[in-house]
Amino acid sequence: MANNIPHTIDELRNKLREYEYHYHVLDNPLVPDAEYDRLMNELKKIEAENPALITVDSPTQRVGAKPLDGFSQVKHKVPMLSLDNAFSDEELEAFLRRITDRATVNIANLEFCCEPKLDGLAVSILYENGVLTQAATRGDGATGEDITANIRTIRNIPLKLNMANPPASLEVRGEVFMPQRGFEQLNEKALAKGEKTFANPRNAAAGSLRQLDPKITSQRPLVLNAYGVGVYESEQPLPDTHFARLQWLKSIGIPVNNEIILAKGMKGLLEFYHSIAQKRDSLGYDIDGTVLKINDIQLQEQLGFISKAPRWAIAYKFPAQEEMTVLNDVEFQVGRTGAITPVAKLEPVFVAGVTVSNATLHNGDEIARLGVCIHDTVIIRRAGDVIPQIVGVVLEKRPEFAKSIQFPTACPVCNSSVIRIEGEAVARCTGGLFCNAQRKEILKHFVSRKAMDIDGVGVKLIEQLMEKELLHTPADLFKLEKETLARLERMGEKSATKALLSIEKSKATTLSRFLFALGIREVGEATALNLANHFGTLDAIRQANVEQLKEVQDVGEVVANHIYRFWLEPHNIEVVEELISLGVHWDDVVQQEIKDNPLKDKNVVLTGSLSQLTRDQAKALLQSFGCKVSGSVSKKTDFLIAGEKAGSKLTKAQELGITVLSEQDLIDLTVE
Ligand SMILES: NC(=O)c1ccc[n+]([C@@H]2O[C@H](COP(=O)([O-])OP(=O)(O)OC[C@H]3O[C@@H](n4cnc5c(N)ncnc54)[C@H](O)[C@@H]3O)[C@@H](O)[C@H]2O)c1
Ligand SMILES: [Zn+2]
């Protein structure tokens, strides 16, 4: 066994170095911090038990990582250190005990400056004679990267100190981080452009600050909070407590965090820790714990440093928000609107205080973006009240038997086909009228006032009937019998009669109400009316292709596709035909006769931007004169109406020799 230790230690150290490189240098961690911390603790334990094995280059003895090649290097005059960690009250007590071992103080009265531990990256900013002249990352603590140009782009960092007699040099130390809102917006933009997103705000901040092109940094929402002073040269001495120094920094224009307070003894430290933990979700920026520092600078100096951290401060950390676990399977759930959501079935894991065994994967794009497979080890993030999410895959742990995730082509609930309309992230079950997952919403909508207007059938009754398996599709409503209804809870003879009467009455309806009642996605009342007026009969609507559907006012590509797909699903047709055979009827819409005019029956295309009419107004105007308005220019096109900045359609029309009219021409034609 003993022989095994050096081997284990080497492996451990190499693993830690690899993780540090990816985290500190590439800003792209391979594993969650919790995993890194576990390995680090293990190494510390082995080294504590075998002090002879400690080497100067062990990860326990060093800070961060070497600076990246692309940047010039900055040597820190005063080393930039790390912090010792505590993860429990016992570890915090041990820290306090180490202080009393070295200094005669009464802990109960010892004052600490208590600060949130901001989750970004440490920077050093040098002001010479009041002017910002240099900025650097922490790097390996001795040497950092020159990021002066990038730091100058951060709005809350003054380029000049706000004071009369500035010190010859003042090195401000602090954390640059990205507030959550900015992080979300940045990721949304990246997603929209199909670019890589950041797993968390810390990576986003580090990746944004360590850019070779400061223009990119300037577009990133970064913020500085200062937490200390490094080099200081001036005739004026600095205040003699840490807290007073922070106040002074604030007074000369350097931003300092507002949550910082003074507290005494173990009790005071714990109170701060718990109150900040409570506020954590509402701060608007990520913190991963508290930093507790002895306030008296003289005592700080007396205590000094151990290898890579001061003895007078500790980071008391919160439980990790990111953990890793195995993705056992993916289940596809069908929502009330037919949206199909992949749900990750996880090996249960404890994250930020709760056991997590499910996480949302959102949609097919998200699965592709993550590149996640079943049996992968994944990184789970649970921040605040947000549903746990998979933010990354630990590729080095992918087993050979990992298998890719197949998005279903048929609905897992009703077996209707699943489609995804171009430009939409969500895939949906098309069996709207038939699908059990969607039936409650569909039925509620079907009976509603502006649809079939069945006022004797409310939500409670629908729920009861569904529970008793008496109601699956809207057609079942028309098969209900009085005895069945009367036997239901809170129903009785009278309500049953009333329900049946209003069901009977609803059979005489209009085409537009019926269309609206079918609950086709994005077909609201107005669209249903336009469809009915345009096509006149249900059969005509059923037979229309996407191009023909797009001729209807207010119907664009997406809506046309929803309507078209609805009729492609045989289950929907079954229900509609059943409704009709059960007696639902309407009069076909009589289409108005349009008087002869130069525009009647012409094929017209609109392009460019109009100044007097909106697109929809122009379309409606043309239709009222009997035009067919379509989206693309072809040989069949009679007129092209071209507004400002018309592009390829105009060129094509000119090539085909098609008459081109201006917006004014159109108005003149229609006024006469
Ligand atoms: N996931 C990985 O692969 C991986 C690899 C390496 C390191 N890490 C993580 O990095 C951390 C270790 O890095 P570290 O050495 O920078 O230590 P640290 O982040 O735990 O603590 C030191 C840092 O805290 C920051 N800080 C925030 N608020 C502060 C305040 N008010 N006062 C003083 N400092 C404040 C400073 O940037 C300082 O450099 C751990 O959380 C570890 O899990 C993760
Ligand atoms: Zn379905």
XYZ file of C-alpha atoms and ligand atoms in Angstrom:
717
model
C 0.000 0.000 0.000
C 2.691 2.460 1.067
C 4.417 1.949 -2.244
C 1.295 3.034 -3.926
C 1.237 6.527 -2.491
C 3.818 8.235 -4.719
C 2.078 6.769 -7.704
C -1.309 8.062 -6.545
C 0.216 11.401 -5.662
C 1.719 11.805 -9.132
C -1.526 10.916 -10.778
C -3.432 13.253 -8.526
C -1.028 16.114 -9.136
C -1.090 15.624 -12.891
C -4.862 15.498 -12.931
C -5.051 18.694 -10.843
C -2.552 20.445 -13.131
C -4.560 19.457 -16.169
C -7.773 20.766 -14.577
C -6.024 24.006 -13.543
C -4.750 24.552 -17.062
C -8.233 24.221 -18.543
C -9.764 26.397 -15.829
C -7.226 29.191 -15.447
C -5.622 29.328 -18.878
C -8.331 28.199 -21.277
C -11.312 29.468 -19.220
C -13.007 26.204 -20.110
C -13.043 23.838 -17.110
C -13.189 20.095 -17.689
C -14.939 19.282 -14.404
C -17.030 21.183 -11.846
C -15.180 22.994 -9.038
C -16.551 20.488 -6.531
C -14.655 17.695 -8.254
C -11.454 19.755 -8.414
C -11.824 20.631 -4.724
C -12.290 16.957 -3.801
C -9.074 15.957 -5.564
C -7.241 18.917 -4.048
C -8.378 17.946 -0.555
C -7.290 14.418 -1.154
C -3.841 15.632 -2.170
C -3.650 17.891 0.890
C -4.535 14.946 3.109
C -1.878 12.710 1.597
C 0.720 15.463 1.910
C -0.245 16.153 5.525
C 0.242 12.495 6.359
C 3.479 12.249 4.376
C 5.211 15.648 4.641
C 8.330 14.208 3.024
C 6.447 13.917 -0.251
C 5.666 17.647 -0.514
C 7.425 19.258 -3.489
C 7.634 22.974 -4.296
C 5.751 22.470 -7.515
C 2.853 20.569 -5.930
C -0.563 22.109 -6.762
C -1.039 22.615 -3.006
C 1.878 25.045 -3.000
C 1.008 27.093 -6.049
C -1.514 29.688 -7.158
C -3.413 29.615 -10.451
C -1.473 28.896 -13.611
C 1.186 30.386 -15.896
C 0.048 33.324 -18.029
C -1.150 32.723 -21.580
C 1.404 33.242 -24.371
C -0.481 35.859 -26.401
C -0.227 38.506 -23.662
C 2.825 40.388 -22.432
C 3.694 39.497 -18.878
C 3.515 41.615 -15.770
C 5.581 40.759 -12.703
C 3.662 41.421 -9.515
C 5.736 43.450 -7.040
C 3.618 42.054 -4.229
C 2.551 38.462 -4.981
C -1.130 37.886 -5.648
C -2.132 34.991 -3.454
C -5.062 32.669 -3.153
C -7.258 32.069 -0.106
C -7.553 29.164 2.260
C -10.951 27.454 2.159
C -13.464 26.347 4.753
C -16.495 24.281 3.807
C -17.979 23.761 7.297
C -18.338 25.484 10.660
C -15.681 23.104 12.026
C -13.210 24.234 9.381
C -13.997 27.856 10.214
C -13.356 27.142 13.901
C -10.060 25.504 13.000
C -9.071 28.685 11.144
C -9.822 30.791 14.230
C -7.831 28.373 16.381
C -4.812 28.713 14.094
C -4.977 32.477 14.719
C -4.973 32.072 18.515
C -2.040 29.663 18.197
C 0.044 32.503 16.807
C -1.287 35.697 18.344
C -2.661 36.574 21.741
C -6.138 37.687 20.832
C -9.588 37.113 22.188
C -11.515 35.700 19.228
C -14.875 36.724 20.662
C -13.788 40.381 20.362
C -11.674 40.057 17.237
C -12.981 42.186 14.416
C -13.320 40.784 10.894
C -14.089 42.485 7.631
C -16.733 40.246 6.061
C -17.081 40.263 2.291
C -18.974 38.263 -0.298
C -16.678 35.999 -2.308
C -17.274 37.249 -5.822
C -17.104 34.625 -8.514
C -14.999 36.190 -11.230
C -11.286 36.603 -11.598
C -8.693 38.545 -9.666
C -7.081 41.586 -11.256
C -4.431 44.097 -10.295
C -4.875 47.677 -11.496
C -2.025 50.156 -11.142
C -2.580 53.907 -10.860
C 0.532 56.069 -11.163
C 0.036 59.645 -10.026
C -3.668 59.023 -10.169
C -3.780 57.654 -13.720
C -4.498 54.056 -14.723
C -1.275 52.824 -16.329
C -1.308 49.065 -16.069
C -3.604 46.157 -15.332
C -2.865 42.473 -14.981
C -4.433 39.129 -14.196
C -3.266 37.129 -11.187
C -1.635 34.465 -13.353
C 0.451 32.157 -11.182
C 0.608 34.782 -8.453
C 4.123 35.953 -9.371
C 3.500 36.818 -13.014
C 0.227 37.784 -14.692
C -0.970 38.818 -18.121
C -0.985 42.438 -19.242
C -4.693 43.216 -19.806
C -4.443 47.029 -19.571
C -6.341 47.677 -22.818
C -9.156 45.347 -21.749
C -9.483 46.765 -18.250
C -9.785 50.262 -19.712
C -13.012 49.189 -21.465
C -14.810 48.352 -18.207
C -17.266 51.167 -17.463
C -17.069 51.173 -13.683
C -13.281 51.386 -13.527
C -12.051 55.005 -13.398
C -9.165 55.870 -15.706
C -8.207 58.614 -13.259
C -8.566 58.688 -9.473
C -10.941 61.179 -7.987
C -8.532 62.945 -5.585
C -6.370 66.031 -5.252
C -2.952 64.597 -4.362
C -2.858 61.091 -5.753
C -0.233 58.615 -4.525
C 2.843 58.026 -6.697
C 1.568 54.476 -7.069
C -1.549 52.689 -5.955
C -2.250 49.111 -6.953
C -5.933 48.256 -6.567
C -6.845 44.600 -6.278
C -10.263 43.266 -6.941
C -12.528 40.903 -8.779
C -13.865 41.394 -12.285
C -17.144 39.545 -12.754
C -20.191 39.413 -15.017
C -23.638 40.101 -13.515
C -26.190 37.337 -14.196
C -28.450 39.411 -16.453
C -25.522 40.331 -18.686
C -24.396 36.729 -18.737
C -27.833 35.532 -19.850
C -28.005 38.166 -22.581
C -24.534 37.262 -23.793
C -25.501 33.591 -24.010
C -28.794 34.403 -25.739
C -26.897 36.376 -28.365
C -24.380 33.568 -28.799
C -27.197 31.021 -29.180
C -28.935 33.153 -31.785
C -25.712 33.338 -33.780
C -25.060 29.629 -33.342
C -21.913 30.359 -31.348
C -20.555 28.627 -28.282
C -22.166 29.650 -24.989
C -20.442 29.982 -21.599
C -21.286 27.444 -18.892
C -21.435 30.061 -16.104
C -20.808 33.752 -15.408
C -17.283 33.115 -14.066
C -16.125 31.483 -17.277
C -17.815 34.239 -19.243
C -16.013 36.928 -17.222
C -12.636 35.231 -17.524
C -13.119 34.519 -21.231
C -14.169 38.125 -21.840
C -11.333 39.755 -19.937
C -8.609 37.557 -21.375
C -9.290 38.557 -24.972
C -6.479 39.592 -27.255
C -8.897 42.030 -28.904
C -10.111 44.711 -26.448
C -13.043 45.515 -28.778
C -14.578 42.194 -27.788
C -14.023 42.898 -24.096
C -15.673 46.300 -24.465
C -18.921 44.621 -25.572
C -19.031 42.355 -22.546
C -20.917 43.482 -19.425
C -18.051 43.315 -16.922
C -17.879 44.937 -13.493
C -15.068 45.484 -10.981
C -15.375 45.321 -7.204
C -12.156 46.160 -5.373
C -11.211 44.249 -2.221
C -7.718 45.367 -1.349
C -4.549 47.366 -1.965
C -1.254 45.938 -3.269
C 1.637 48.307 -3.952
C 1.261 51.727 -2.322
C 3.718 54.631 -2.507
C 2.742 57.972 -1.038
C 3.620 60.378 1.755
C 0.095 59.903 3.027
C -0.166 56.633 5.025
C -3.038 54.228 4.331
C -5.741 53.747 6.987
C -4.818 51.054 9.510
C -7.803 48.752 9.077
C -8.858 46.794 6.017
C -12.425 48.137 6.200
C -11.245 51.755 6.339
C -9.010 51.126 3.329
C -11.992 49.895 1.330
C -13.942 53.013 2.364
C -11.029 55.128 1.226
C -10.890 53.334 -2.154
C -14.584 54.060 -2.554
C -14.019 57.734 -1.765
C -11.490 58.089 -4.584
C -13.820 56.522 -7.152
C -12.966 52.819 -6.997
C -16.078 50.579 -6.838
C -16.362 48.424 -3.713
C -19.051 45.847 -2.952
C -21.992 47.124 -0.806
C -22.517 43.977 1.223
C -19.289 44.332 3.185
C -19.656 44.670 6.973
C -17.615 44.345 10.162
C -18.381 41.481 12.561
C -16.848 39.968 15.693
C -16.107 36.407 16.741
C -17.399 33.092 15.483
C -20.993 34.182 16.101
C -20.674 37.351 14.015
C -18.940 35.482 11.187
C -21.668 32.848 11.042
C -24.389 35.501 11.074
C -22.784 37.171 8.079
C -22.335 33.855 6.286
C -26.013 32.937 6.721
C -27.386 36.357 5.873
C -25.361 36.516 2.651
C -26.407 32.932 1.829
C -30.037 34.117 2.158
C -29.441 37.031 -0.173
C -27.440 34.992 -2.637
C -30.194 34.534 -5.222
C -31.233 38.163 -5.250
C -27.820 39.816 -5.567
C -27.811 39.714 -9.353
C -24.272 38.342 -9.527
C -22.704 35.017 -8.611
C -20.894 34.587 -5.325
C -19.508 31.301 -4.109
C -19.104 32.080 -0.429
C -17.793 34.694 1.959
C -14.284 36.008 2.569
C -13.535 36.764 6.203
C -10.489 38.942 6.864
C -8.934 40.184 10.102
C -9.613 43.906 10.050
C -6.517 45.138 11.914
C -3.694 45.521 9.382
C -0.993 45.286 12.051
C -2.342 41.922 13.184
C -2.544 40.816 9.531
C 1.136 41.621 9.113
C 2.029 39.790 12.301
C 0.232 36.641 11.117
C 1.703 36.701 7.602
C 1.322 33.972 4.991
C 1.578 30.259 4.461
C 2.704 28.908 1.082
C -0.005 30.373 -1.103
C -2.508 32.136 1.133
C -2.654 34.638 3.989
C -3.166 33.324 7.548
C -5.439 36.240 8.370
C -8.211 35.456 5.905
C -10.382 32.549 4.883
C -12.964 31.832 2.211
C -15.945 30.166 3.880
C -17.628 28.712 0.821
C -21.230 27.844 0.069
C -22.175 24.330 -0.999
C -21.326 23.879 -4.675
C -23.951 24.856 -7.265
C -22.359 22.587 -9.817
C -21.830 18.884 -9.454
C -21.247 15.988 -11.747
C -23.256 12.835 -12.207
C -24.217 10.282 -14.842
C -26.994 10.747 -17.383
C -28.826 7.410 -17.236
C -31.510 8.116 -19.787
C -33.560 10.777 -21.530
C -37.329 10.808 -21.323
C -39.511 12.830 -23.671
C -42.442 14.597 -22.044
C -45.351 16.079 -23.939
C -46.615 19.368 -22.603
C -50.123 20.770 -22.684
C -49.465 22.512 -25.988
C -47.841 19.476 -27.560
C -44.294 20.730 -27.041
C -41.936 17.792 -26.604
C -39.342 18.354 -23.891
C -36.394 16.057 -23.309
C -35.884 15.411 -19.594
C -32.585 14.051 -18.318
C -32.870 11.111 -15.923
C -29.827 11.426 -13.689
C -28.026 9.298 -11.191
C -29.228 11.185 -8.067
C -26.712 13.810 -6.958
C -26.613 16.336 -4.113
C -26.329 19.898 -5.502
C -26.661 23.131 -3.536
C -28.554 21.463 -0.716
C -30.958 19.164 -2.569
C -30.868 15.813 -4.326
C -31.364 16.193 -8.040
C -32.422 13.300 -10.266
C -34.059 15.109 -13.198
C -32.913 18.055 -15.261
C -34.393 19.716 -18.305
C -32.604 19.483 -21.619
C -34.964 22.060 -23.211
C -34.994 20.898 -26.834
C -33.121 19.205 -29.654
C -30.861 22.218 -30.238
C -29.722 22.126 -26.638
C -28.861 18.421 -26.873
C -26.860 19.093 -30.031
C -25.146 22.129 -28.508
C -24.087 20.167 -25.430
C -23.126 17.152 -27.533
C -24.392 14.992 -24.688
C -24.914 11.222 -24.932
C -26.708 8.737 -22.685
C -24.282 7.346 -20.044
C -22.150 10.505 -20.201
C -20.929 12.148 -17.023
C -22.543 15.572 -17.051
C -22.204 18.799 -15.067
C -25.416 19.800 -13.293
C -25.957 23.372 -12.210
C -28.630 24.379 -9.743
C -28.646 28.097 -9.046
C -31.360 29.661 -6.906
C -34.873 28.557 -7.757
C -33.974 27.778 -11.326
C -34.711 24.220 -12.499
C -31.494 22.167 -12.499
C -29.710 22.292 -15.812
C -27.055 20.341 -17.597
C -24.336 22.838 -18.438
C -21.634 20.573 -19.755
C -20.286 17.131 -20.477
C -17.153 15.678 -18.876
C -15.805 14.198 -22.084
C -12.871 12.477 -20.439
C -15.336 10.297 -18.584
C -17.389 9.219 -21.638
C -17.683 5.414 -21.637
C -17.411 3.346 -24.804
C -21.023 2.299 -24.550
C -22.320 5.902 -24.522
C -25.132 6.274 -27.028
C -26.470 9.276 -28.848
C -29.875 10.699 -27.958
C -32.572 10.105 -30.568
C -35.343 12.665 -30.738
C -38.665 10.844 -31.250
C -40.432 11.160 -34.613
C -43.735 10.021 -33.099
C -45.407 11.432 -29.985
C -44.609 9.228 -26.960
C -48.164 9.762 -25.687
C -50.379 9.390 -28.787
C -48.043 8.270 -31.558
C -49.027 11.146 -33.862
C -46.143 12.516 -35.873
C -43.775 15.024 -34.297
C -42.693 18.010 -36.321
C -40.400 20.899 -35.875
C -41.137 23.970 -37.934
C -38.086 25.690 -39.348
C -36.942 28.535 -37.188
C -38.606 27.085 -34.073
C -36.558 25.352 -31.398
C -39.436 23.239 -30.098
C -40.677 20.027 -31.657
C -44.381 19.358 -31.251
C -46.866 16.551 -31.392
C -49.258 17.327 -34.263
C -52.113 15.247 -32.851
C -53.631 18.260 -31.128
C -57.201 16.950 -31.040
C -56.244 13.386 -30.307
C -53.280 13.592 -27.936
C -53.985 12.765 -24.289
C -51.212 15.077 -23.138
C -52.927 17.989 -24.817
C -56.564 17.097 -24.373
C -57.340 19.101 -21.255
C -56.129 22.339 -22.820
C -57.778 21.499 -26.124
C -61.089 20.680 -24.453
C -61.035 23.826 -22.325
C -60.375 25.833 -25.444
C -62.978 23.937 -27.481
C -65.844 24.766 -25.101
C -64.761 28.367 -24.491
C -67.027 31.266 -25.312
C -65.335 32.439 -28.504
C -64.954 28.876 -29.753
C -67.926 26.461 -29.537
C -69.415 28.397 -26.609
C -70.617 25.409 -24.567
C -71.319 27.250 -21.317
C -72.825 24.267 -19.489
C -69.463 22.469 -19.584
C -66.816 24.003 -17.337
C -63.257 23.092 -16.408
C -64.364 21.075 -13.342
C -66.722 18.965 -15.426
C -64.053 18.407 -18.106
C -61.633 17.240 -15.405
C -64.169 14.833 -13.921
C -65.086 13.396 -17.309
C -61.411 12.979 -18.186
C -60.722 11.187 -14.913
C -63.598 8.787 -15.579
C -62.234 8.173 -19.092
C -65.489 9.482 -20.574
C -63.827 12.292 -22.490
C -60.830 11.893 -24.766
C -61.445 14.108 -27.771
C -63.905 16.975 -28.341
C -66.103 14.542 -30.287
C -66.806 12.605 -27.078
C -68.679 15.665 -25.756
C -71.409 15.025 -28.294
C -71.793 11.398 -27.182
C -72.488 12.137 -23.508
C -75.692 10.800 -22.004
C -77.847 12.366 -19.374
C -77.663 9.431 -16.911
C -73.868 9.410 -17.011
C -73.692 13.140 -16.394
C -76.304 13.121 -13.639
C -74.365 10.483 -11.709
C -71.231 12.655 -11.513
C -70.273 14.450 -8.309
C -71.893 17.865 -7.840
C -73.938 17.409 -11.008
C -77.489 16.140 -10.570
C -80.359 16.096 -13.010
C -80.602 19.846 -13.491
C -76.981 20.587 -14.356
C -76.873 17.521 -16.597
C -79.823 18.804 -18.596
C -78.247 22.228 -18.817
C -74.927 20.788 -20.024
C -76.605 18.656 -22.674
C -78.704 21.571 -23.870
C -75.715 23.804 -24.387
C -73.828 20.979 -26.112
C -76.793 20.510 -28.437
C -77.084 24.243 -29.088
C -73.394 24.512 -29.942
C -73.796 22.148 -32.903
C -75.077 25.016 -35.013
C -71.961 27.116 -35.366
C -69.946 29.057 -37.940
C -66.932 27.941 -39.933
C -64.686 30.488 -38.254
C -65.761 29.471 -34.735
C -65.234 25.827 -35.614
C -61.770 26.545 -37.028
C -60.842 28.533 -33.947
C -62.171 25.747 -31.675
C -59.830 23.184 -33.268
C -56.975 24.873 -31.399
C -54.541 24.836 -34.321
C -51.370 26.550 -33.150
C -51.381 30.298 -33.710
C -54.800 30.251 -35.314
C -56.601 32.795 -33.165
C -60.056 34.224 -33.649
C -59.004 36.768 -36.267
C -56.989 34.299 -38.310
C -59.852 31.796 -38.189
C -62.197 34.454 -39.544
C -59.780 35.396 -42.322
C -59.392 31.744 -43.273
C -63.150 31.222 -43.377
C -63.711 34.339 -45.480
C -60.885 33.535 -47.846
C -61.663 29.880 -48.519
C -65.380 29.711 -47.798
C -65.471 25.979 -46.998
C -63.684 23.600 -44.670
C -62.772 21.366 -47.596
C -61.028 24.241 -49.366
C -58.970 24.919 -46.247
C -58.100 21.238 -45.887
C -56.891 21.088 -49.449
C -54.895 24.321 -49.442
C -51.108 24.080 -49.643
C -48.740 26.339 -47.749
C -48.461 28.882 -50.582
C -52.239 29.127 -50.885
C -52.626 29.473 -47.127
C -50.128 32.327 -47.168
C -52.442 34.297 -49.433
C -54.738 34.786 -46.459
C -54.412 38.030 -44.576
C -52.234 37.691 -41.426
C -51.059 34.220 -42.418
C -47.308 33.940 -42.801
C -44.960 31.022 -43.295
C -45.142 29.728 -39.711
C -48.931 29.889 -39.309
C -49.463 28.431 -42.788
C -47.250 25.517 -41.784
C -49.158 24.925 -38.549
C -52.446 24.777 -40.468
C -51.036 22.589 -43.209
C -49.474 20.143 -40.718
C -52.683 19.935 -38.735
C -54.448 18.351 -41.702
C -51.539 16.034 -42.426
C -52.182 14.233 -39.147
C -54.856 11.531 -39.780
C -55.829 11.563 -36.088
C -57.004 15.154 -36.395
C -59.063 14.419 -39.486
C -60.700 11.495 -37.698
C -61.854 13.762 -34.875
C -63.061 16.523 -37.213
C -65.058 14.055 -39.286
C -66.529 12.529 -36.178
C -67.615 15.975 -34.979
C -69.354 16.602 -38.265
C -71.027 13.201 -38.272
C -72.250 13.879 -34.729
C -74.078 16.929 -36.021
C -71.729 19.910 -35.807
C -72.611 22.092 -38.786
C -72.391 25.578 -40.230
C -73.283 27.441 -43.370
C -70.499 27.893 -45.845
C -69.288 31.436 -46.108
C -70.628 33.201 -49.167
C -67.720 34.937 -50.719
C -68.401 38.473 -51.793
C -68.585 39.048 -55.490
C -65.798 41.446 -56.401
C -66.566 44.034 -59.063
C -64.521 44.037 -62.230
C -61.413 46.193 -61.878
C -57.879 46.248 -63.313
C -56.503 44.332 -60.316
C -59.079 41.527 -60.200
C -57.627 37.994 -60.378
C -54.102 39.340 -60.828
C -51.106 37.720 -59.184
C -49.313 40.362 -57.165
C -46.094 40.333 -55.134
C -45.148 42.961 -52.532
C -41.502 43.814 -51.847
C -39.361 46.476 -50.180
C -40.593 48.749 -47.418
C -43.754 50.757 -47.877
C -44.147 54.203 -46.380
C -47.911 54.816 -46.321
C -49.329 51.349 -45.692
C -48.190 48.436 -43.565
C -47.563 45.161 -45.343
C -50.784 43.723 -43.983
C -52.803 46.768 -44.981
C -51.428 46.604 -48.508
C -52.185 42.889 -48.683
C -55.740 43.383 -47.402
C -56.295 46.229 -49.859
C -55.115 44.120 -52.785
C -57.262 41.191 -51.695
C -60.330 43.378 -51.457
C -59.809 44.121 -55.157
C -59.622 40.417 -55.897
C -55.827 40.035 -56.170
C -53.905 36.943 -55.253
C -50.958 38.099 -53.156
C -48.007 35.745 -53.076
C -44.516 35.808 -51.677
C -42.304 35.083 -54.644
C -41.916 36.421 -58.166
C -42.508 33.939 -61.001
C -43.601 33.967 -64.621
C -47.187 33.960 -63.370
C -46.733 37.253 -61.504
C -48.719 40.122 -63.076
C -47.489 43.039 -60.959
C -44.681 43.640 -58.515
C -45.323 46.416 -56.041
C -41.906 47.675 -55.004
C -41.312 49.918 -51.995
C -38.037 51.411 -50.750
C -34.917 49.256 -50.771
C -36.465 46.529 -52.915
C -33.866 43.849 -53.632
C -33.735 40.515 -55.416
C -37.477 40.340 -56.148
C -37.284 43.614 -58.065
C -34.284 42.396 -60.067
C -36.082 39.178 -60.887
C -39.269 40.971 -61.930
C -37.258 43.245 -64.218
C -35.523 40.241 -65.732
C -38.890 38.582 -66.394
C -40.297 41.815 -67.798
C -43.032 42.047 -65.164
C -44.819 45.356 -64.598
C -43.411 47.097 -61.539
C -45.657 49.504 -59.624
C -44.811 51.884 -56.800
C -46.755 52.196 -53.581
C -48.296 55.415 -54.922
C -49.344 53.634 -58.155
C -51.134 51.062 -56.004
C -52.925 53.712 -53.992
C -53.917 55.599 -57.154
C -55.258 52.423 -58.747
C -57.346 51.521 -55.742
C -58.709 55.016 -55.113
C -60.289 55.361 -58.564
N -13.159 23.220 -12.161
C -11.855 23.129 -12.271
O -11.346 22.361 -13.062
C -10.989 24.017 -11.448
C -9.608 24.045 -11.660
C -8.862 24.917 -10.880
C -9.472 25.722 -9.921
N -10.819 25.642 -9.757
C -11.512 26.451 -8.746
O -10.849 27.649 -8.514
C -10.849 27.939 -7.137
C -9.435 27.961 -6.643
O -8.866 29.027 -7.216
P -8.129 30.170 -6.455
O -6.785 29.728 -6.083
O -8.302 31.354 -7.307
O -8.855 30.353 -5.084
P -10.267 30.894 -4.739
O -10.987 31.328 -5.933
O -10.924 29.867 -3.912
O -9.946 32.156 -3.823
C -9.089 33.235 -4.154
C -9.720 34.218 -5.028
O -10.934 34.683 -4.503
C -11.281 35.843 -5.197
N -12.085 36.740 -4.351
C -13.421 36.952 -4.526
N -13.888 37.801 -3.632
C -12.854 38.164 -2.847
C -12.750 39.046 -1.742
N -13.809 39.707 -1.253
N -11.543 39.193 -1.173
C -10.471 38.511 -1.644
N -10.523 37.669 -2.698
C -11.704 37.487 -3.290
C -10.011 36.428 -5.708
O -10.039 36.372 -7.104
C -8.953 35.490 -5.219
O -7.926 35.326 -6.139
C -11.635 26.878 -6.462
O -12.968 27.294 -6.326
C -11.535 25.726 -7.439
O -12.616 24.852 -7.335
C -11.569 24.820 -10.497
Zn -49.317 13.392 -28.859
